[in-house]
XYZ file of C-alpha atoms in Angstrom:
778
model
C 0.054 0.197 -0.145
C 1.040 3.913 -0.401
C -0.278 6.536 1.526
C -0.120 9.729 -0.085
C -2.627 12.486 2.387
C -2.836 15.239 0.330
C -5.900 17.126 1.302
C -6.981 19.614 3.771
C -8.228 16.322 6.089
C -5.018 14.755 5.428
C -7.231 11.811 3.886
C -5.207 9.201 2.277
C -5.042 8.325 -1.136
C -5.091 4.403 -1.510
C -3.300 2.989 -4.329
C -3.250 -1.161 -4.699
C 0.014 -2.754 -5.962
C -0.563 -4.732 -9.140
C -1.369 -8.498 -8.886
C -0.154 -11.296 -11.096
C -2.292 -10.625 -13.495
C -2.514 -13.923 -15.916
C -3.427 -15.696 -13.737
C -6.121 -13.025 -12.154
C -7.772 -13.072 -15.173
C -7.605 -17.287 -15.760
C -9.109 -17.680 -11.969
C -12.159 -15.003 -12.731
C -14.916 -17.437 -11.728
C -17.460 -15.701 -10.937
C -21.430 -14.750 -12.130
C -20.752 -11.485 -13.912
C -19.909 -10.680 -16.640
C -16.015 -9.437 -17.115
C -15.648 -5.631 -15.329
C -17.717 -6.729 -12.737
C -17.837 -5.837 -9.392
C -17.008 -9.967 -8.524
C -14.351 -10.067 -11.103
C -12.755 -6.643 -10.996
C -11.410 -7.969 -7.140
C -9.726 -10.409 -8.812
C -7.306 -8.644 -11.284
C -4.339 -6.111 -10.539
C -4.618 -2.520 -10.116
C -3.350 -1.491 -12.735
C -5.153 -3.906 -14.945
C -8.370 -2.519 -13.087
C -7.509 0.948 -13.901
C -7.228 0.245 -17.599
C -10.880 -1.630 -17.820
C -12.533 1.823 -15.403
C -10.975 4.224 -18.426
C -12.108 2.262 -20.540
C -15.636 2.044 -19.937
C -15.687 5.351 -19.605
C -15.192 5.571 -23.207
C -17.889 2.942 -23.895
C -15.596 0.034 -24.260
C -15.741 -2.766 -22.651
C -12.518 -4.302 -22.229
C -12.315 -8.814 -21.609
C -9.258 -9.351 -19.366
C -8.630 -12.752 -20.517
C -7.306 -11.488 -23.487
C -4.234 -9.283 -21.797
C -1.187 -11.677 -22.209
C 2.228 -10.493 -20.283
C 4.743 -12.071 -19.525
C 5.512 -9.613 -16.926
C 4.543 -9.948 -13.225
C 3.440 -6.147 -13.095
C 2.274 -5.299 -16.441
C 4.074 -2.379 -18.248
C 2.512 0.266 -19.793
C 3.200 -0.802 -22.794
C 1.463 -4.390 -22.617
C -1.765 -1.718 -21.469
C -1.588 0.248 -24.976
C -1.532 -2.996 -27.013
C -4.671 -4.129 -24.958
C -6.499 -1.592 -25.283
C -5.209 -1.026 -28.815
C -6.340 -4.677 -29.530
C -10.312 -4.103 -28.752
C -9.881 -1.082 -30.743
C -9.464 1.871 -28.958
C -6.481 4.260 -29.914
C -3.629 4.095 -26.749
C -0.223 5.095 -26.097
C 2.029 4.067 -22.804
C 3.908 7.664 -22.724
C 6.482 9.323 -20.029
C 4.473 12.889 -19.652
C 5.122 15.319 -16.837
C 3.655 17.737 -14.143
C 3.055 20.369 -15.846
C 1.289 18.367 -18.744
C -0.416 16.823 -16.322
C -2.298 19.518 -15.352
C -3.490 20.115 -19.206
C -5.521 17.143 -19.040
C -8.902 18.990 -17.393
C -11.428 18.097 -19.699
C -9.703 14.855 -21.558
C -11.265 12.163 -19.742
C -9.689 9.415 -18.057
C -5.675 9.094 -17.972
C -4.413 5.781 -16.141
C -0.940 6.852 -13.864
C 0.790 4.117 -12.829
C 2.703 4.017 -9.743
C 6.569 3.019 -8.715
C 4.946 0.349 -6.862
C 3.029 -1.810 -9.297
C -0.298 0.184 -8.609
C -2.577 2.489 -10.582
C -4.437 5.123 -9.805
C -7.198 7.201 -12.796
C -6.053 10.927 -13.312
C -10.283 12.468 -13.419
C -9.209 16.201 -14.403
C -6.661 18.727 -13.200
C -6.880 22.488 -11.902
C -4.299 24.532 -13.006
C -5.578 27.597 -10.847
C -4.488 25.281 -7.358
C -1.876 23.411 -9.292
C -3.580 19.913 -8.624
C -5.119 17.455 -9.868
C -7.864 14.991 -9.127
C -6.634 10.787 -9.093
C -8.770 8.208 -8.178
C -8.549 4.934 -6.725
C -8.456 2.089 -9.149
C -10.409 -0.427 -6.845
C -13.022 3.003 -6.244
C -16.460 2.623 -7.281
C -17.628 4.207 -10.262
C -19.284 7.397 -7.858
C -16.345 7.369 -5.961
C -15.065 10.366 -4.457
C -11.535 11.650 -5.836
C -8.595 13.408 -4.053
C -6.610 15.914 -4.987
C -2.997 15.532 -5.145
C -0.500 18.133 -5.382
C 3.131 17.628 -7.205
C 5.067 17.203 -4.492
C 3.579 14.110 -3.038
C 2.143 12.155 -6.535
C 6.585 12.603 -7.283
C 7.137 10.334 -4.695
C 4.787 7.192 -5.624
C 4.988 8.080 -10.139
C 8.185 9.030 -11.962
C 6.211 10.035 -15.270
C 4.466 6.392 -16.392
C 0.601 6.672 -18.058
C -1.367 5.052 -20.150
C -3.481 8.137 -22.792
C -7.541 6.106 -24.041
C -9.627 6.904 -25.974
C -11.605 5.985 -28.389
C -10.594 5.554 -32.177
C -11.877 8.943 -33.848
C -9.912 7.906 -37.303
C -12.163 8.605 -40.246
C -9.973 5.246 -41.481
C -11.615 3.249 -39.196
C -11.765 -0.518 -39.197
C -15.571 -0.647 -40.085
C -15.379 1.676 -42.809
C -16.155 0.760 -46.532
C -13.482 0.389 -48.680
C -13.679 3.095 -51.272
C -11.624 6.285 -53.067
C -13.134 7.974 -50.201
C -11.504 5.809 -47.987
C -8.107 5.911 -48.985
C -8.395 10.002 -49.434
C -9.062 9.713 -45.360
C -5.744 7.533 -45.320
C -3.719 10.161 -47.063
C -5.264 13.083 -45.060
C -3.849 11.678 -42.213
C -0.368 12.333 -43.485
C -0.838 15.560 -43.720
C 2.102 17.125 -41.299
C 4.586 15.213 -43.757
C 2.809 16.187 -46.961
C 2.803 19.573 -45.961
C 6.585 19.658 -45.098
C 6.578 17.774 -48.692
C 4.733 20.400 -50.558
C 7.117 22.865 -48.584
C 9.761 21.738 -50.232
C 8.223 20.893 -53.618
C 7.223 24.805 -53.889
C 11.383 25.333 -52.505
C 12.414 23.566 -55.382
C 9.575 24.925 -57.430
C 11.624 28.536 -57.302
C 15.066 26.686 -57.564
C 13.941 25.486 -60.980
C 13.073 28.816 -62.323
C 16.454 30.377 -61.420
C 18.716 27.687 -64.305
C 16.404 29.331 -66.839
C 16.761 33.105 -66.438
C 20.649 32.512 -65.861
C 20.593 31.402 -69.411
C 18.734 33.985 -70.224
C 20.452 36.824 -68.499
C 24.090 34.496 -69.780
C 23.060 35.260 -73.552
C 21.692 38.735 -73.307
C 24.144 39.928 -71.090
C 27.793 38.359 -70.717
C 27.274 37.189 -74.238
C 26.296 40.606 -75.894
C 28.485 42.505 -74.114
C 31.362 40.184 -72.762
C 30.721 41.063 -68.970
C 33.156 38.367 -67.079
C 32.179 39.922 -64.165
C 28.562 39.091 -64.218
C 29.876 35.510 -65.328
C 31.393 34.930 -62.211
C 28.609 35.775 -60.641
C 26.160 33.536 -62.310
C 28.372 31.023 -61.611
C 28.366 31.518 -57.633
C 24.603 31.886 -57.735
C 24.334 28.710 -59.528
C 26.997 26.325 -57.758
C 25.033 27.578 -54.325
C 21.592 27.394 -55.937
C 22.504 23.559 -57.048
C 23.850 22.913 -54.032
C 20.447 24.019 -52.172
C 18.209 22.062 -55.036
C 20.128 18.854 -53.915
C 20.333 18.515 -50.263
C 16.926 19.595 -50.307
C 15.560 16.846 -53.016
C 16.945 14.588 -51.046
C 15.313 15.736 -47.583
C 12.093 16.043 -50.186
C 13.192 12.109 -50.844
C 13.279 11.173 -47.332
C 10.319 12.064 -46.518
C 8.117 10.589 -49.483
C 9.896 7.518 -48.577
C 8.274 7.761 -45.312
C 5.031 8.992 -46.103
C 4.621 6.023 -48.850
C 6.323 3.545 -46.323
C 3.457 4.829 -43.707
C 0.268 4.408 -46.112
C 1.542 0.910 -47.662
C 1.779 -0.126 -43.673
C -2.208 0.911 -43.283
C -3.985 0.054 -46.455
C -2.094 -3.448 -45.859
C -3.364 -3.941 -41.855
C -5.904 -3.032 -43.331
C -7.175 -5.002 -45.405
C -5.644 -7.930 -43.363
C -7.739 -6.939 -40.532
C -10.259 -6.895 -42.854
C -10.173 -10.644 -44.323
C -9.619 -11.666 -41.195
C -13.521 -11.069 -40.581
C -15.168 -11.818 -43.187
C -17.648 -14.911 -42.512
C -16.341 -18.209 -43.389
C -19.141 -18.781 -45.648
C -17.623 -15.766 -47.997
C -15.268 -18.207 -48.251
C -16.972 -21.366 -49.299
C -18.725 -20.052 -51.616
C -15.707 -17.932 -53.517
C -12.254 -19.967 -54.905
C -8.819 -18.496 -52.637
C -7.780 -17.951 -56.043
C -10.227 -15.557 -57.100
C -9.732 -13.567 -53.670
C -5.863 -13.254 -53.993
C -6.904 -11.921 -57.348
C -9.103 -9.125 -55.981
C -6.683 -8.157 -52.940
C -3.696 -8.221 -54.887
C -5.425 -5.420 -56.920
C -4.383 -3.645 -53.627
C -0.746 -3.030 -55.333
C -1.989 -1.276 -57.754
C -3.732 1.061 -55.297
C -0.751 1.204 -53.542
C 1.634 2.284 -55.945
C -1.092 5.080 -56.819
C -0.881 6.517 -53.908
C 2.939 6.547 -53.039
C 3.608 6.631 -56.979
C 1.362 8.711 -59.416
C -0.951 10.349 -57.144
C 1.973 11.854 -55.033
C 3.950 12.799 -57.891
C 0.930 15.134 -59.789
C 0.741 17.091 -56.022
C 4.047 17.539 -56.707
C 3.263 18.464 -60.207
C 0.872 20.674 -59.632
C 3.096 23.021 -57.079
C 5.846 22.839 -60.123
C 3.100 24.434 -62.637
C 1.673 26.601 -60.338
C 4.966 28.568 -60.057
C 6.334 27.989 -64.007
C 3.322 28.115 -65.458
C 3.108 32.275 -64.296
C 6.608 32.545 -64.677
C 6.407 30.955 -68.665
C 3.598 33.826 -69.568
C 5.692 36.133 -67.692
C 8.784 35.147 -70.654
C 6.009 34.927 -73.987
C 2.426 34.137 -73.364
C 2.434 33.535 -77.183
C 4.391 30.182 -77.075
C 2.618 29.631 -72.764
C -0.807 29.622 -74.284
C 0.214 26.883 -77.734
C 1.566 24.481 -74.328
C -1.547 24.957 -72.402
C -3.969 24.582 -75.917
C -2.074 21.373 -76.334
C -2.196 20.027 -72.783
C -5.865 20.857 -73.071
C -6.225 18.979 -76.231
C -4.602 16.114 -74.723
C -7.262 15.773 -72.278
C -9.769 15.260 -74.053
C -8.795 12.698 -76.317
C -8.021 11.495 -72.848
C -11.665 11.903 -71.926
C -13.302 10.973 -75.123
C -12.153 7.399 -74.866
C -12.519 6.431 -70.769
C -15.372 5.273 -71.105
C -14.488 2.464 -73.953
C -11.418 1.611 -72.128
C -13.527 1.090 -69.142
C -15.557 -1.925 -70.743
C -12.832 -3.450 -72.533
C -10.976 -3.094 -68.930
C -13.630 -4.722 -67.134
C -13.382 -7.810 -69.518
C -9.607 -8.180 -68.229
C -10.606 -8.069 -64.651
C -13.132 -10.626 -65.369
C -10.942 -13.188 -67.357
C -7.999 -12.307 -64.758
C -9.734 -13.339 -62.481
C -11.250 -17.117 -63.677
C -7.612 -17.230 -64.408
C -6.350 -16.883 -60.579
C -9.323 -18.695 -59.313
C -8.214 -21.389 -61.855
C -4.169 -21.521 -60.241
C -5.241 -20.770 -56.833
C -8.005 -24.260 -57.044
C -5.227 -26.337 -58.274
C -3.152 -25.735 -56.453
C -5.134 -25.869 -53.352
C -6.088 -29.397 -54.371
C -2.442 -30.264 -55.735
C -2.797 -33.562 -53.835
C -6.084 -34.733 -55.838
C -4.634 -33.710 -59.110
C -1.613 -35.418 -58.708
C -3.782 -38.776 -57.010
C -6.582 -38.571 -59.714
C -3.969 -37.924 -62.535
C -5.215 -35.019 -63.742
C -3.288 -32.729 -65.131
C -3.980 -32.566 -68.224
C -7.348 -31.986 -67.376
C -6.244 -28.745 -65.329
C -3.579 -28.041 -67.933
C -6.405 -27.728 -70.555
C -8.559 -25.975 -68.229
C -5.436 -23.578 -67.489
C -4.767 -22.664 -71.609
C -8.566 -22.186 -72.011
C -8.467 -19.739 -68.999
C -4.532 -18.046 -69.980
C -6.221 -18.091 -73.538
C -9.574 -15.744 -72.680
C -7.037 -13.334 -70.773
C -4.786 -12.710 -73.268
C -7.511 -12.066 -76.089
C -8.861 -9.624 -72.900
C -5.464 -8.100 -72.650
C -4.845 -8.201 -76.478
C -8.348 -6.000 -77.568
C -7.970 -4.139 -74.595
C -3.827 -2.979 -74.957
C -4.574 -2.036 -78.689
C -7.971 -0.099 -78.354
C -5.914 2.066 -75.923
C -3.119 2.617 -77.948
C -4.887 4.835 -80.135
C -5.027 7.606 -77.591
C -1.293 7.565 -77.072
C -0.913 6.895 -80.988
C -3.250 10.889 -80.781
C -2.007 12.034 -77.894
C 2.204 11.766 -79.447
C 1.980 14.528 -82.021
C 0.346 16.928 -79.692
C 3.178 15.989 -77.393
C 5.863 16.872 -80.394
C 3.949 19.479 -80.963
C 4.041 21.056 -77.688
C 7.808 21.001 -77.412
C 9.352 21.138 -80.874
C 6.394 23.705 -81.689
C 7.018 25.906 -79.419
C 10.813 26.439 -80.119
C 10.069 26.108 -84.045
C 6.943 29.893 -83.524
C 9.541 31.227 -81.045
C 12.840 31.030 -83.421
C 10.443 32.772 -86.470
C 9.446 35.408 -83.156
C 13.513 35.808 -82.565
C 14.367 36.579 -85.863
C 11.458 38.838 -85.961
C 12.692 40.775 -82.516
C 14.826 43.669 -83.334
C 15.388 44.733 -78.717
C 18.102 41.102 -79.125
C 16.926 39.966 -76.058
C 14.098 37.450 -77.332
C 17.009 34.822 -78.012
C 17.886 34.313 -74.574
C 14.337 34.439 -73.679
C 13.585 31.608 -75.824
C 16.437 29.748 -74.770
C 14.832 30.027 -71.197
C 11.307 29.901 -72.129
C 12.793 26.115 -73.613
C 14.136 25.122 -70.767
C 10.591 25.896 -68.590
C 8.635 24.274 -70.661
C 10.451 21.323 -70.654
C 9.850 21.035 -67.254
C 6.005 21.813 -67.969
C 5.285 20.387 -70.679
C 5.875 16.511 -69.064
C 3.465 17.734 -65.860
C 0.893 18.914 -68.075
C 0.766 15.853 -69.689
C 0.811 14.207 -66.310
C -1.981 15.210 -65.321
C -4.215 14.419 -68.336
C -3.330 11.049 -67.859
C -3.850 11.029 -64.014
C -7.425 10.850 -65.217
C -6.604 7.766 -67.368
C -4.696 6.057 -64.517
C -7.682 6.665 -61.702
C -9.654 4.923 -63.826
C -7.551 1.919 -63.523
C -7.452 2.376 -59.863
C -11.362 3.165 -59.627
C -11.742 -0.768 -61.162
C -8.786 -1.453 -58.629
C -11.071 -0.492 -55.906
C -13.899 -2.140 -56.928
C -12.266 -5.873 -57.186
C -10.960 -4.741 -53.804
C -14.211 -3.691 -52.239
C -15.583 -6.899 -53.320
C -13.681 -8.866 -51.321
C -13.135 -6.095 -47.918
C -16.969 -4.758 -48.393
C -18.251 -7.946 -47.677
C -20.371 -7.992 -44.447
C -17.906 -8.741 -41.417
C -18.552 -11.318 -38.570
C -18.455 -9.105 -36.067
C -19.050 -5.253 -35.993
C -16.201 -4.287 -33.806
C -13.794 -6.646 -31.059
C -15.375 -4.369 -28.299
C -19.220 -4.977 -28.956
C -20.945 -8.503 -27.599
C -21.825 -10.210 -23.784
C -18.930 -11.927 -22.585
C -20.338 -14.224 -19.974
C -18.266 -16.848 -18.070
C -19.915 -20.007 -20.342
C -20.289 -23.248 -17.716
C -21.573 -25.326 -20.962
C -24.783 -25.366 -20.893
C -26.381 -25.280 -24.584
C -29.742 -25.313 -25.316
C -32.537 -25.110 -28.687
C -35.477 -23.697 -29.073
C -37.625 -23.635 -32.166
C -34.502 -22.955 -34.452
C -34.987 -22.334 -38.810
C -32.121 -21.900 -40.191
C -31.322 -22.136 -44.206
C -28.045 -21.967 -45.873
C -27.991 -19.038 -48.489
C -29.706 -19.334 -52.315
C -31.010 -22.781 -50.600
C -35.180 -23.241 -50.008
C -35.153 -26.336 -47.868
C -33.829 -25.296 -44.542
C -31.157 -27.150 -43.125
C -32.326 -27.131 -39.367
C -35.655 -26.645 -39.043
C -37.657 -26.129 -35.509
C -34.947 -27.187 -33.908
C -35.046 -28.036 -30.395
C -33.097 -29.759 -27.505
C -31.235 -29.141 -24.346
C -27.548 -30.445 -23.635
C -26.939 -30.532 -19.676
C -23.408 -28.248 -18.698
C -20.765 -31.196 -17.772
C -22.613 -33.844 -20.194
C -21.236 -35.737 -23.399
C -23.458 -35.178 -25.989
C -23.450 -36.872 -29.485
C -25.225 -36.055 -32.832
C -26.128 -38.798 -35.826
C -28.013 -38.664 -38.608
C -27.662 -39.584 -42.410
C -25.652 -37.273 -44.593
C -27.597 -33.505 -45.119
C -29.116 -33.713 -42.190
C -28.018 -31.133 -40.249
C -25.672 -32.548 -38.023
C -22.150 -30.278 -39.183
C -24.914 -27.188 -39.455
C -25.787 -27.833 -35.158
C -21.782 -27.404 -34.819
C -21.579 -24.375 -38.029
C -24.345 -22.480 -35.459
C -22.344 -23.231 -31.998
C -19.324 -21.657 -33.410
C -21.122 -18.484 -34.539
C -19.939 -18.650 -38.568
C -23.643 -18.172 -38.973
C -26.175 -16.420 -37.705
C -29.279 -15.237 -39.481
C -30.924 -18.263 -37.867
C -34.668 -17.981 -36.404
C -35.780 -19.083 -33.782
C -33.458 -19.317 -29.919
C -29.536 -20.564 -29.553
C -28.535 -19.584 -25.980
C -25.766 -21.090 -23.951
C -26.239 -20.761 -20.336
C -29.338 -18.787 -20.657
C -27.610 -15.737 -23.114
C -28.755 -15.560 -26.240
C -25.723 -16.853 -28.667
C -26.214 -13.500 -30.731
C -25.400 -11.211 -28.519
C -21.972 -13.216 -27.066
C -18.558 -11.313 -28.411
C -17.354 -13.753 -30.970
C -13.639 -13.878 -30.161
C -14.829 -15.099 -26.657
C -17.491 -17.050 -28.292
C -14.454 -18.598 -29.854
C -11.625 -18.421 -26.987
C -14.160 -20.975 -25.053
C -14.960 -23.508 -27.021
C -12.597 -26.179 -28.806
C -13.173 -27.848 -32.171
C -11.582 -30.545 -34.046
C -12.937 -30.932 -37.448
C -12.868 -34.367 -39.801
C -9.805 -32.637 -41.750
C -7.719 -29.989 -39.217
C -5.271 -27.637 -41.321
C -1.976 -27.472 -39.385
C 0.696 -24.615 -39.855
C 4.033 -24.459 -41.320
C 5.699 -24.699 -37.610
C 7.193 -26.818 -34.730
C 4.941 -29.546 -33.008
C 5.191 -27.555 -29.790
C 4.237 -24.221 -32.235
C 0.930 -26.075 -33.840
C -0.743 -27.092 -30.226
C -0.308 -23.062 -28.491
C -1.387 -21.782 -31.860
C -3.267 -18.512 -30.120
C -2.084 -19.120 -27.136
C 1.607 -17.609 -27.245
C 1.851 -17.249 -23.775
C 1.606 -20.996 -22.693
C 4.714 -23.313 -22.221
C 6.090 -27.106 -23.663
C 4.828 -27.961 -20.294
C 1.244 -27.111 -21.500
C 1.788 -28.446 -24.942
C 2.715 -31.479 -22.786
C -0.157 -31.969 -20.437
C -2.411 -31.441 -23.481
C -0.716 -33.868 -26.180
C -0.979 -36.210 -23.182
C -4.224 -35.674 -22.742
C -4.753 -36.150 -26.215
C -3.004 -39.826 -26.755
C -0.457 -37.591 -28.660
C 3.059 -37.476 -26.682
C 3.514 -41.398 -27.228
C 4.349 -40.307 -31.068
C 5.989 -37.319 -31.124
C 8.460 -38.109 -28.271
C 9.223 -41.008 -30.747
C 10.002 -38.242 -33.185
C 13.659 -37.083 -33.925
C 13.256 -33.519 -32.771
C 10.263 -33.887 -30.135
C 8.115 -31.278 -29.865
C 10.404 -29.235 -31.809
C 10.055 -31.443 -35.002
C 8.826 -29.241 -37.964
C 5.566 -29.349 -39.997
C 5.960 -28.526 -43.278
C 2.734 -27.181 -45.444
C 0.499 -29.694 -45.976
C 1.721 -31.901 -42.960
C 3.204 -34.580 -44.938
C 5.391 -35.608 -42.190
C 2.958 -37.022 -40.059
C -0.211 -39.560 -40.784
C -3.584 -38.837 -40.466
C -4.400 -39.649 -37.319
C -1.103 -37.635 -35.950
C -2.306 -34.690 -36.995
C -6.128 -35.364 -36.177
C -4.115 -36.106 -32.660
C -2.272 -33.350 -32.477
C -5.571 -30.774 -34.020
C -7.381 -32.514 -30.283
C -4.530 -31.327 -28.512
C -4.954 -27.741 -30.003
C -8.302 -27.524 -29.157
C -7.556 -28.770 -25.190
C -4.387 -26.216 -25.379
C -6.939 -23.921 -23.489
C -8.928 -25.696 -21.324
C -12.160 -25.606 -23.852
C -15.272 -25.562 -21.200
C -17.297 -26.389 -24.285
C -15.506 -29.350 -26.857
C -17.146 -30.057 -30.459
C -15.769 -33.188 -32.371
C -17.563 -32.609 -35.633
C -16.514 -35.765 -37.452
C -13.239 -35.812 -35.912
C -12.697 -39.605 -35.771
C -13.894 -40.550 -39.102
C -11.265 -40.378 -41.016
C -8.754 -41.978 -38.506
C -7.255 -45.600 -38.523
C -9.151 -48.575 -36.422
C -5.185 -47.775 -34.296
C -5.660 -43.951 -33.953
C -9.165 -44.176 -32.689
C -8.790 -46.248 -30.367
C -6.070 -43.982 -29.104
C -8.505 -41.358 -29.064
C -11.702 -42.834 -27.961
C -9.261 -44.286 -24.997
C -8.947 -40.892 -23.774
C -12.475 -38.958 -24.386
C -13.582 -39.642 -21.095
C -10.721 -38.202 -19.691
C -11.236 -35.304 -22.402
C -15.010 -34.768 -21.545
C -14.066 -34.523 -17.755
C -15.094 -31.279 -16.810
C -16.606 -29.681 -20.253
C -19.551 -30.327 -21.783
C -18.566 -32.469 -24.890
C -20.413 -32.350 -28.613
C -19.210 -35.366 -30.652
C -20.445 -35.387 -34.507
C -19.917 -38.382 -36.024
C -21.800 -40.421 -38.423
C -19.814 -43.975 -36.670
C -22.493 -44.634 -33.941
C -20.291 -46.999 -32.330
C -18.016 -43.894 -30.825
C -21.239 -42.821 -28.803
C -22.442 -45.170 -27.152
C -20.748 -44.007 -23.966
C -22.539 -40.167 -24.485
C -25.307 -39.458 -21.684
C -27.820 -38.524 -24.559
C -27.376 -39.040 -28.391
C -29.830 -36.679 -30.623
C -30.600 -38.358 -33.771
C -31.525 -35.786 -36.874
C -33.041 -35.916 -40.357
C -33.328 -33.467 -42.729
C -33.036 -30.921 -40.371
C -35.283 -32.354 -37.920
C -35.284 -33.682 -34.596
C -36.282 -37.606 -34.706
C -35.200 -38.692 -31.348
C -33.003 -37.951 -27.732
C -32.354 -40.423 -25.755
C -29.392 -42.178 -24.235
C -28.155 -44.975 -27.285
C -29.521 -48.614 -25.139
C -32.973 -45.919 -25.420
C -32.398 -44.790 -28.955
C -31.775 -48.598 -29.937
C -35.511 -49.884 -28.588
C -37.170 -47.232 -29.386
C -35.857 -44.631 -32.669
C -35.947 -46.871 -35.865
C -33.472 -45.021 -37.723
C -31.140 -45.142 -35.204
C -31.560 -48.962 -35.101
C -30.728 -49.326 -39.096
C -27.734 -47.227 -39.034
C -26.672 -49.241 -36.045
C -27.524 -52.283 -38.138
C -26.041 -51.427 -41.201
C -22.866 -50.213 -39.721
C -22.486 -53.475 -37.452
C -24.107 -56.246 -39.924
C -20.652 -57.249 -41.016
C -20.568 -58.452 -37.248
C -21.483 -62.303 -38.466
C -20.781 -64.290 -35.699
C -17.977 -65.973 -36.742
C -14.611 -66.387 -35.515
C -15.730 -65.070 -31.752
C -16.552 -61.799 -33.992
C -19.189 -59.976 -31.753
C -22.862 -59.477 -33.742
C -25.870 -57.196 -32.349
C -29.164 -59.326 -31.003
C -32.151 -59.049 -33.497
C -35.156 -57.924 -32.226
C -37.826 -60.111 -30.408
C -41.881 -59.384 -30.207
C -42.532 -59.455 -26.339
C -45.816 -59.803 -24.932
C -46.748 -55.806 -24.764
C -45.940 -55.737 -28.902
C -42.655 -53.344 -27.887
C -40.026 -54.650 -29.769
C -36.811 -54.543 -26.937
C -33.105 -54.552 -28.423
C -29.444 -55.418 -27.306
C -27.605 -52.433 -25.848
C -24.497 -54.422 -26.495
C -23.251 -57.180 -28.570
C -23.093 -60.756 -27.769
C -20.507 -63.092 -28.746
C -20.988 -66.238 -29.901
C -18.300 -69.058 -28.828
């Protein structure tokens, strides 16, 4: 504890030191939502201070998402936590004078020397005090006035600033030209420096032509050596200054380009990760990658053509008036040629746009074919589909080539018409200027002609570039449209900070739920109702297409556009924060993807704060420890793309270990054992009871033998619930379940001591009774 007596009554401001964060976040077992009173009591003072400051701005942070290896969280750790939740945050060091400026800015978190924290709620420059509140104080608790001397005893300047993101370039903003313009606008300060440097360079650009004009008109005509020496000295100074200023401008441009590039790519990847799974299931990977590749063209336009045109405009603003000052007749010729070039390009815009759209479509299908072949290369090799895939690729390449050829042939016409006008702009003005010089009796026209030619060459290129910027804009507009077709899809959630974060216990309830996939008329689930008590093992069976996997998808929040109710522990799943929901789930699919990296990295994927011992515990529970320890490098064994050095059973057990690493409340096995060999299935089945201990386990399977130990089994057919009961009861009363069981066990014919299911027998009450387990024929 740190006591800071400050006010008139000498009341102390008590600030509690920080506690071990990871344990506090993981052990918050109260029934309140994160951030509630019961859970706040278990968190360190620093986390509580940041939580309260974020709540002031309407953002509810999740303590379970906080990760740090430090015993006491640092300012950088806390700032990163807030940023991951979508807030603007900075870890800073400030002085007392700066604190006095925080009068109406909202709470500021001050980190004290002993590991504690306080919340700065305001300041009074007149009284030379700031107002602090303890991290443990209630929201309506009193604040305490603290002066500089007493605060300096416990605080050395470390603070965390938080506020909602005010940037117009928001994560949820649609990807449009306006969004890109706002992205550029945020770089206003370096762009201002670039503009000042460009203006200065443009002014310096005027001096050499004027020097040449003076050289011709004064030095050559009057043989003035002193004027020549003076001009040489001025030119030397100008060249040195221009070189240094040009270097500085290029450095700033590189920085701005790198910042824009970074922001653009971060935004694109963030939006991509937040797209729903439905999108990736309905669109080829190659198509998506091609559309997103257009971001590179947009980036080049922003940091290349657009920026250079912006600088050229500054140059034109300086050089065009000088050009009219030297010779208005020749200047009007240059401007007229530029206007004609602009009109030609504008006339061809719409036809070019239509032809370019055909190029885009052809390239999209070509990329889709390439991506599909790469993703499915195992199937291509296994079935010998190389000729068919090559024929498809040849067709796609031919279509793309034809479209590009047609576009290129048509696009050459504007260039053909513009080229002679560009020559007139340069050479025509020179010829007309020579004619004017011949008829000039003052003798100064020759020097003026030299100066005009030098300036006009600097002006002509920006004017032509400005005209062609319209053409480039059309291509970039098409590229923005392609990227937007992916990035502007509806996202899974509006923000990481929205939604409830209840403490998951594992109770699941479907109530009159109906769900249909997009573009289908028949419901995948039709008025489904059932209940899964917390901590039970629940099986789901049915024929193909009966809706088994759809139930697992809804539980993961992959699809939320259903009618009826799906509740976890009494809370509607639609109201639960997606990240919080999935952190409480463990999911194992039939075909699981392992990333490049070591076995340990794959097991603790998404939980970087965990250690090798955690990975070993999860592997032991999943039955994977035995084969991992036999590998040359054990848990450091490197897994290549596609996991060629692992069998199907080994991959599946690693996937189960990965799902168990964070001790999920609900574990979903979606056909997780259907592709396993008998030995691997036996290992996994033997560990099922151990895995299920203390959690709700939902097993979706078509193998009924793997569900006999379930507390209840849900039988689905054509999207409807037929029955829910234990295995023995279903054998007795559910016709479909009995039929499926009989089909899967008909090979057990009683020879050589193999088990066989007892056939049905009739009893007096006209009910059919079936054996709940196999018997053995000797």
